[in-house]
PDB file of C-alpha atoms in Angstrom:
ATOM      1  CA  LEU A 576      -5.221  -1.612  -2.091  1.00 67.00           C
ATOM      2  CA  ASN A 577      -8.216  -2.891  -0.660  1.00 71.00           C
ATOM      3  CA  ARG A 578      -6.394  -5.516   1.330  1.00 74.00           C
ATOM      4  CA  PHE A 579      -4.423  -2.356   3.227  1.00 71.00           C
ATOM      5  CA  ARG A 580      -6.261  -1.030   5.183  1.00 68.00           C
ATOM      6  CA  ARG A 581      -4.067   2.433   6.187  1.00 66.00           C
ATOM      7  CA  LEU A 582      -4.721   2.660   2.681  1.00 67.00           C
ATOM      8  CA  SER A 583      -8.459   1.718   2.270  1.00 65.00           C
ATOM      9  CA  ILE A 584      -8.991   5.094   4.369  1.00 69.00           C
ATOM     10  CA  ARG A 585      -6.697   7.590   4.843  1.00 71.00           C
ATOM     11  CA  TYR A 586      -5.861   8.349   7.916  1.00 72.00           C
ATOM     12  CA  GLU A 587      -2.303  10.384   7.368  1.00 72.00           C
ATOM     13  CA  ARG A 588      -2.804  14.495   7.473  1.00 82.00           C
ATOM     14  CA  ARG A 589      -0.007  14.790   4.590  1.00 86.00           C
ATOM     15  CA  GLU A 590      -0.026  13.246   1.540  1.00 86.00           C
ATOM     16  CA  ASP A 591       3.596  12.324   1.090  1.00 88.00           C
ATOM     17  CA  ILE A 592       3.237  10.132   4.228  1.00 84.00           C
ATOM     18  CA  HIS A 593      -0.019   8.825   2.399  1.00 84.00           C
ATOM     19  CA  LEU A 594       2.082   8.161  -1.050  1.00 87.00           C
ATOM     20  CA  ALA A 595       4.285   6.810   0.990  1.00 87.00           C
ATOM     21  CA  PHE A 596       1.951   3.907   2.139  1.00 85.00           C
ATOM     22  CA  THR A 597       0.636   3.988  -1.620  1.00 87.00           C
ATOM     23  CA  THR A 598       3.850   3.129  -3.140  1.00 90.00           C
ATOM     24  CA  LEU A 599       5.074   0.657  -0.740  1.00 89.00           C
ATOM     25  CA  GLY A 600       1.302  -1.233  -1.029  1.00 87.00           C
ATOM     26  CA  TRP A 601       2.548  -1.261  -5.175  1.00 90.00           C
ATOM     27  CA  ALA A 602       5.316  -2.312  -3.785  1.00 93.00           C
ATOM     28  CA  LEU A 603       4.587  -4.852  -2.168  1.00 90.00           C
ATOM     29  CA  ILE A 604       1.813  -6.225  -4.685  1.00 89.00           C
ATOM     30  CA  CYS A 605       3.851  -6.714  -6.961  1.00 92.00           C
ATOM     31  CA  PHE A 606       6.614  -8.658  -5.304  1.00 93.00           C
ATOM     32  CA  ASN A 607       3.644 -11.142  -4.254  1.00 90.00           C
ATOM     33  CA  GLN A 608       2.626 -11.426  -7.650  1.00 90.00           C
ATOM     34  CA  CYS A 609       6.326 -11.311  -8.653  1.00 93.00           C
ATOM     35  CA  ARG A 610       6.804 -14.733  -6.430  1.00 88.00           C
ATOM     36  CA  ARG A 611       4.028 -16.013  -7.089  1.00 84.00           C
ATOM     37  CA  PHE A 612       5.244 -16.833 -11.422  1.00 84.00           C
ATOM     38  CA  CYS A 613       9.051 -17.176 -10.655  1.00 71.00           C
TER      39      CYS A 613
END
């Protein structure tokens, strides 16, 4: 998750928004891994 600047430094004050961005980051990482192997 270090590639996502918004996640490495927490700019969001609300935890639910930060969790949403973290989940989106993990989804993008998994999607890119699936595209590489499929």
